[in-house]
Short mmCIF file of C-alpha atoms in Angstrom, two decimals:
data_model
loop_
_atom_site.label_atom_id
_atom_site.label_comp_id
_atom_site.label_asym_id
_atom_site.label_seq_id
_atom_site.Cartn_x
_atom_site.Cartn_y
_atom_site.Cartn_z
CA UNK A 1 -9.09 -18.14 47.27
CA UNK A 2 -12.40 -16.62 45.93
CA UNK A 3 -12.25 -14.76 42.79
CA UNK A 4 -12.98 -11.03 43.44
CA UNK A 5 -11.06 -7.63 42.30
CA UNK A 6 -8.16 -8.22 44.78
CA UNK A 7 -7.41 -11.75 43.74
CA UNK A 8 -8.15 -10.44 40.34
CA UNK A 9 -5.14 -8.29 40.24
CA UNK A 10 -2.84 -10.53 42.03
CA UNK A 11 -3.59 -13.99 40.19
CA UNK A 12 -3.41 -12.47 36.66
CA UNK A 13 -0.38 -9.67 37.29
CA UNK A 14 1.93 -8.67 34.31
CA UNK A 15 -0.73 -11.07 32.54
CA UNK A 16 -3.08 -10.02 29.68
CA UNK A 17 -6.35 -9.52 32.52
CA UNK A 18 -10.22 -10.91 31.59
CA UNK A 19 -12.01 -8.72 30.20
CA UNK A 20 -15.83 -7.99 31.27
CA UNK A 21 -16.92 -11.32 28.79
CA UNK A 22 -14.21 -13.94 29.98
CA UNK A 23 -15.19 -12.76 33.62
CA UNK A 24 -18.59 -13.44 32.76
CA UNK A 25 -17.70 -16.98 31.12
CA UNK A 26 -15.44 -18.00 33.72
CA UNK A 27 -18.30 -17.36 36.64
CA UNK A 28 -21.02 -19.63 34.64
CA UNK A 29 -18.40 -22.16 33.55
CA UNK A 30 -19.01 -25.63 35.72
CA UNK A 31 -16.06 -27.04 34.48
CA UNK A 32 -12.52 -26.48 33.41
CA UNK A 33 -12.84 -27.99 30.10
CA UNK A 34 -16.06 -25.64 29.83
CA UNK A 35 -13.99 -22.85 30.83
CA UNK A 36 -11.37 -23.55 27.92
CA UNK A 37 -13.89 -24.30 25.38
CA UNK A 38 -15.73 -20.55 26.27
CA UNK A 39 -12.09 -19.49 26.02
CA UNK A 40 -11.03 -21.31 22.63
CA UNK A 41 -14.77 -19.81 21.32
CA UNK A 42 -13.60 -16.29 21.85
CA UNK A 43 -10.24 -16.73 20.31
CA UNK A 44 -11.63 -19.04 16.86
CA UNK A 45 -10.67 -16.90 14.09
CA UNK A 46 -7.38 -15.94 15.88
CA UNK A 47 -7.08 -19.74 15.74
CA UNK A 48 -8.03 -20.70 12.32
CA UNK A 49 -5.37 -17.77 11.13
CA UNK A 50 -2.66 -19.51 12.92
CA UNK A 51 -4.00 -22.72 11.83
CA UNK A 52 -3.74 -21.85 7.75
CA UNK A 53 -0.31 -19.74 9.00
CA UNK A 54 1.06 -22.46 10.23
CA UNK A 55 0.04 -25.55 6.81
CA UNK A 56 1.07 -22.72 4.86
CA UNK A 57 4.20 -22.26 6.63
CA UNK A 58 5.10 -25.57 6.76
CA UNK A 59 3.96 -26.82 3.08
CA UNK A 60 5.89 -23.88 1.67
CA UNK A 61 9.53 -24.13 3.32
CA UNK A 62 9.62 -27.79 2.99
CA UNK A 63 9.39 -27.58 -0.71
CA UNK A 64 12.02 -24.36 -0.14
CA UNK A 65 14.42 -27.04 1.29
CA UNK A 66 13.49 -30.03 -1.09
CA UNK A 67 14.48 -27.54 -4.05
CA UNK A 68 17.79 -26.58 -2.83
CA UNK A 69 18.52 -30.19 -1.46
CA UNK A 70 18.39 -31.54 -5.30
CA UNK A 71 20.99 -28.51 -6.00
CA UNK A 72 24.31 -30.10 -5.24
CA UNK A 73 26.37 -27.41 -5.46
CA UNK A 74 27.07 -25.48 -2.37
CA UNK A 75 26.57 -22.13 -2.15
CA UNK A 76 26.28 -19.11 0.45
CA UNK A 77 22.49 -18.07 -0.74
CA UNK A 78 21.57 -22.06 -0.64
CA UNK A 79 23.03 -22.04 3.09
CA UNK A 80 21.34 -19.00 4.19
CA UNK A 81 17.63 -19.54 2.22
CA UNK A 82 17.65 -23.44 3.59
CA UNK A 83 18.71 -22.41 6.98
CA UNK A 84 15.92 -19.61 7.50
CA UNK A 85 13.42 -22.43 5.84
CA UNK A 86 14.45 -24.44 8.03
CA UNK A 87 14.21 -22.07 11.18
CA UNK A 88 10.60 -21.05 9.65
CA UNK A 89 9.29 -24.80 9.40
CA UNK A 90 9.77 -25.17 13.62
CA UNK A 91 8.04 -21.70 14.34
CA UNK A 92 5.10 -23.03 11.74
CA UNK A 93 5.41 -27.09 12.64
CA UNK A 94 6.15 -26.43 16.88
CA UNK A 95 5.55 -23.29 17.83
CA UNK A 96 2.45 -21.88 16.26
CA UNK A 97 0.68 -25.33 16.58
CA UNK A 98 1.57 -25.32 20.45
CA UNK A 99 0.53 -21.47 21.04
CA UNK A 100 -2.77 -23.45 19.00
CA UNK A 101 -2.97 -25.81 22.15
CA UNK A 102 -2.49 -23.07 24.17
CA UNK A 103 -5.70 -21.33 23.40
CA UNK A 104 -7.69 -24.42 23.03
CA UNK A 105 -6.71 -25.65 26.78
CA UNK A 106 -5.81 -22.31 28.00
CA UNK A 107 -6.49 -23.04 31.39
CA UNK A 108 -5.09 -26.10 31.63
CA UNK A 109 -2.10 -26.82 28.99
CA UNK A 110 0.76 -25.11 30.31
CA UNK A 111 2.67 -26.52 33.36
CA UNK A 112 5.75 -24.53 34.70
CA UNK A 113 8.12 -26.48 32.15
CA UNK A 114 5.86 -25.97 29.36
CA UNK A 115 5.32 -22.60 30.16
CA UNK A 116 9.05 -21.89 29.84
CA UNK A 117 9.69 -23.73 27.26
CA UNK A 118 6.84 -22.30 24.88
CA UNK A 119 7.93 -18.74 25.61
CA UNK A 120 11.49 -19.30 25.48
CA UNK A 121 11.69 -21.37 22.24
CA UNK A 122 8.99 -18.82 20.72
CA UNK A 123 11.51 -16.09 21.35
CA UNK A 124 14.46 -17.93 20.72
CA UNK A 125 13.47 -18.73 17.06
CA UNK A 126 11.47 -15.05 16.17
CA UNK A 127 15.35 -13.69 16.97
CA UNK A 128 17.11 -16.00 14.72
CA UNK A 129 15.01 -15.74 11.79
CA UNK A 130 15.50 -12.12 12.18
CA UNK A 131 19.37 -12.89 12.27
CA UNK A 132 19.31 -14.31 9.33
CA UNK A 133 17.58 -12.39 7.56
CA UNK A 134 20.53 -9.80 8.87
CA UNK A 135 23.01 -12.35 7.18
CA UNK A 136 21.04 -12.67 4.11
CA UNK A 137 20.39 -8.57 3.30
CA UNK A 138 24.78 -8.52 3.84
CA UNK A 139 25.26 -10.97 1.41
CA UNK A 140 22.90 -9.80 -0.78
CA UNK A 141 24.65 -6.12 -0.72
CA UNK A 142 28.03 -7.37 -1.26
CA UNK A 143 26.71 -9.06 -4.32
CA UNK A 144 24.63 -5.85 -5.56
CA UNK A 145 26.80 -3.04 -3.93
CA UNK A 146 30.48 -4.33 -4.36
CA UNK A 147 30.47 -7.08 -6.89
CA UNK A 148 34.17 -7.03 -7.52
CA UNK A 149 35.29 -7.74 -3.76
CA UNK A 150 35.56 -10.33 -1.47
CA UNK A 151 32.27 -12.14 -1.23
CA UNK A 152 30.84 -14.08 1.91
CA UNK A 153 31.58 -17.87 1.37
CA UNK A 154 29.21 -20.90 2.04
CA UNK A 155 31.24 -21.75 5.49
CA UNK A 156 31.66 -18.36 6.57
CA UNK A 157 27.67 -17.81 6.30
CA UNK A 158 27.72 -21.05 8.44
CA UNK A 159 29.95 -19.59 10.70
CA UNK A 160 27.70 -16.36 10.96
CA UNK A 161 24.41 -18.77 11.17
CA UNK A 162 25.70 -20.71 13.75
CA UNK A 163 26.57 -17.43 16.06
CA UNK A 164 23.33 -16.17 15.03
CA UNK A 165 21.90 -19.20 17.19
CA UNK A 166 24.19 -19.34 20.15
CA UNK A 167 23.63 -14.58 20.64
CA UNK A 168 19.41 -15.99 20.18
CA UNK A 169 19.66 -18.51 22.73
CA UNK A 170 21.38 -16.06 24.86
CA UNK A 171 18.90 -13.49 24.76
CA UNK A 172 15.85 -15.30 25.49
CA UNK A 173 17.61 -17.16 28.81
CA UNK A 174 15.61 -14.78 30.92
CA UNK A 175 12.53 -16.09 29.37
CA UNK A 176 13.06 -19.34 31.87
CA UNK A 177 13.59 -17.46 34.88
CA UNK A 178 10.48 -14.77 34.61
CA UNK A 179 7.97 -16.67 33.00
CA UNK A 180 6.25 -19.62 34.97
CA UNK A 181 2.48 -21.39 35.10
CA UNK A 182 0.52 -20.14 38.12
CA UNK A 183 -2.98 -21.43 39.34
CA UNK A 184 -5.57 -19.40 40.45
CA UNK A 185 -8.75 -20.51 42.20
CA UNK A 186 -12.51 -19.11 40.77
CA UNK A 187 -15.26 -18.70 43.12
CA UNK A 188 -16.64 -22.14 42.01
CA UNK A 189 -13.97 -23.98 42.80
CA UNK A 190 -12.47 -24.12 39.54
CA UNK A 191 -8.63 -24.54 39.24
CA UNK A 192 -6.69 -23.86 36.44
CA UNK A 193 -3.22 -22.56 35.46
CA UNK A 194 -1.54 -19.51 33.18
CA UNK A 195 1.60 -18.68 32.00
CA UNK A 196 2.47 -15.76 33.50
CA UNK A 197 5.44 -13.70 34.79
CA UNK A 198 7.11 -13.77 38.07
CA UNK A 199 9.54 -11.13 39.79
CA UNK A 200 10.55 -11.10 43.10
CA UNK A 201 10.19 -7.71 45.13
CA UNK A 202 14.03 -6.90 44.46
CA UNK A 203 13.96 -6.91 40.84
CA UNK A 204 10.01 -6.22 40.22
CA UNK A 205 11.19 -3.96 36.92
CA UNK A 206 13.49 -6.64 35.58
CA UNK A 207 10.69 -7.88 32.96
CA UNK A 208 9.51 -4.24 31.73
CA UNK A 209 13.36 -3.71 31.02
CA UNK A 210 14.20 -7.01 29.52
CA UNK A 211 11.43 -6.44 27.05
CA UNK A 212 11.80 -2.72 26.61
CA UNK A 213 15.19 -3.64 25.61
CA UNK A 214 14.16 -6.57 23.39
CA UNK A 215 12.22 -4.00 21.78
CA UNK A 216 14.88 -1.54 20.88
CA UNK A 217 17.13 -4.70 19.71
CA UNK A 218 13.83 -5.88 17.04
CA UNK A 219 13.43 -1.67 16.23
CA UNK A 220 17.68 -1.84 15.14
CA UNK A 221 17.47 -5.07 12.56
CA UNK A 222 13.59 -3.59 11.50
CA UNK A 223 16.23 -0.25 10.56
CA UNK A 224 18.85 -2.03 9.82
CA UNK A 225 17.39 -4.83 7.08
CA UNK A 226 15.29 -1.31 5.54
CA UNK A 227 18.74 0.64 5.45
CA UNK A 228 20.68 -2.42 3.67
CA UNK A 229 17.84 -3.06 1.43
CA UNK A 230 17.02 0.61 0.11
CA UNK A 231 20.78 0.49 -0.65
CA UNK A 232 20.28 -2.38 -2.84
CA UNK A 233 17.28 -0.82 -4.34
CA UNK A 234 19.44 2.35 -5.14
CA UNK A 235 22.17 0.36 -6.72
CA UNK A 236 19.74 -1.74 -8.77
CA UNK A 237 18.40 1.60 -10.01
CA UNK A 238 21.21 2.91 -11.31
CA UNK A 239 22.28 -0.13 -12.95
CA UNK A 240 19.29 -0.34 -14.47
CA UNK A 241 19.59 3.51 -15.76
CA UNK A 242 23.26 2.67 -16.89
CA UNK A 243 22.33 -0.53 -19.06
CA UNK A 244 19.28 1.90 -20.84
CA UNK A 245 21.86 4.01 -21.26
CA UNK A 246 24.34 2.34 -23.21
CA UNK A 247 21.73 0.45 -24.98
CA UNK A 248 19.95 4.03 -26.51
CA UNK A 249 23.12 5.36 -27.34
CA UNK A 250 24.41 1.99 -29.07
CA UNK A 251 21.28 2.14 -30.88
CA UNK A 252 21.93 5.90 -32.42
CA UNK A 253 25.79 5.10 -33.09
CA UNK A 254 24.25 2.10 -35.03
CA UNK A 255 21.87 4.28 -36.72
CA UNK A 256 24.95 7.00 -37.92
CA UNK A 257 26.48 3.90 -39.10
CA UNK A 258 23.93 2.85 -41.32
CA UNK A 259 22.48 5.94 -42.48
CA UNK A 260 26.26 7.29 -43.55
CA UNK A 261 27.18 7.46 -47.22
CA UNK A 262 30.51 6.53 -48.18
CA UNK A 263 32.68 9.16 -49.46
CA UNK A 264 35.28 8.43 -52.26
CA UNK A 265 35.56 4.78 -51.57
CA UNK A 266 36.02 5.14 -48.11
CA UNK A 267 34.36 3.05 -45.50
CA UNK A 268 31.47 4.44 -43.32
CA UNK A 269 32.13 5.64 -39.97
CA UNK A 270 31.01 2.84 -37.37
CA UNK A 271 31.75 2.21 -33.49
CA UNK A 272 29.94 -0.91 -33.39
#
């Protein structure tokens, strides 16, 4: 198959396309490992930012979960803060060095299991940090908003953590079944592969819904975290305008007390 405009749009469908530069790398390229390396060049600082994302990433949430490992007693904030370090070291220690791979040996990395298992597990944890976070901003309302009722226990933030992973993997299932690696053929012979998605001619809308709708579902817990938060923030506020208030007018009934002359032997007036 010789690479021209046709085979152009069918090879790299529902796939980001080549711009004017890659097409221009990929016709002088006499090799595939040339052809990832022209790739790799055009995506460097994308790549170092991942790289220092992902030391970063890693370095930082293992000390998060060395810290509250030394803390023997349980708790529900050391379940939920370990459990989203924990979900944040495999994005940062699998997943960003892999989509790392994947731009270095672009062209040649993914196979049709790797393919679906990179963009599945990719999804599958971006969804369950999110749910966490979800857990975290309730826990942390009860405790700001109502701090006199019933507050979420260590086991039932398990509970909620563990759901939290078996609704993410059920979400991203479709993940395996649209995404594969396909190979496409340049005009100089070169093979290579891309993850890509795949519909059949019965359900060719099936992947602009699934993400359309995986886009409404990240726009409600964006809303919903802001909506729990700013409700915390407005509680904090008025605690903090209720504390300065008692404490300026303690200060003034302390002042009356001292500044009051006893009359006739009796004692000064005082609330303090």
């Amino acid at each position: 198959m010789e690479y021209n405009d046709e085979t152009n749009t069918s090879v790299f469908k529902n796939y980001d396309k080549p711009n004017e530069q890659l097409i221009h790398t990929t016709e002088n390229a006499s090799s595939i490992e040339m052809l990832n390396y022209n790739y790799a060049m055009q995506h460097f600082v994308y790549i170092l930012y991942l790289g220092a994302l992902s030391v970063i990433g890693v370095l930082g949430n293992t000390i998060v979960i060395l810290v509250y490992k030394f803390q023997r007693k349980p708790s529900t904030h050391k379940t939920i803060t370990v459990s989203l370090a924990v979900c944040d070291v495999l994005v940062c220690g699998a997943v960003i060095p892999f989509d790392i791979l994947e731009k270095v040996y672009h062209f040649s990395l993914l196979t049709a299991v790797t393919c679906k298992l990179y963009i599945t597990l990719s999804y599958c944890l971006v969804f369950l940090s999110a749910f966490i976070i979800i857990v975290l901003s309730i826990d942390r309302h009860m405790r700001v908003c109502y701090p006199f009722k019933k507050q979420l226990s260590s086991k039932q933030a398990s509970i909620l953590i563990f759901v939290s992973i078996i609704i993410s993997m059920i979400i991203v299932c479709p993940n395996a079944l649209i995404w594969n690696s396909r190979e496409f053929v340049l005009a100089n012979n070169l093979t290579g592969h891309v993850c890509v998605t795949e519909t059949s001619e019965s359900c060719s809308d099936f992947p602009a819904i699934y993400n359309g709708l995986l886009l409404v579902l990240g726009g409600f817990i964006v809303t919903y975290v802001i909506i729990v938060y700013t409700c915390i923030w407005r509680s904090l506020i008025r605690h903090i305008r209720y504390v300065k208030k008692f404490k300026s007018g303690g200060k003034r009934t302390s002042d009356f007390s001292l500044e009051t002359k006893p009359k006739r032997g009796r004692r000064p007036y005082s609330f303090m």
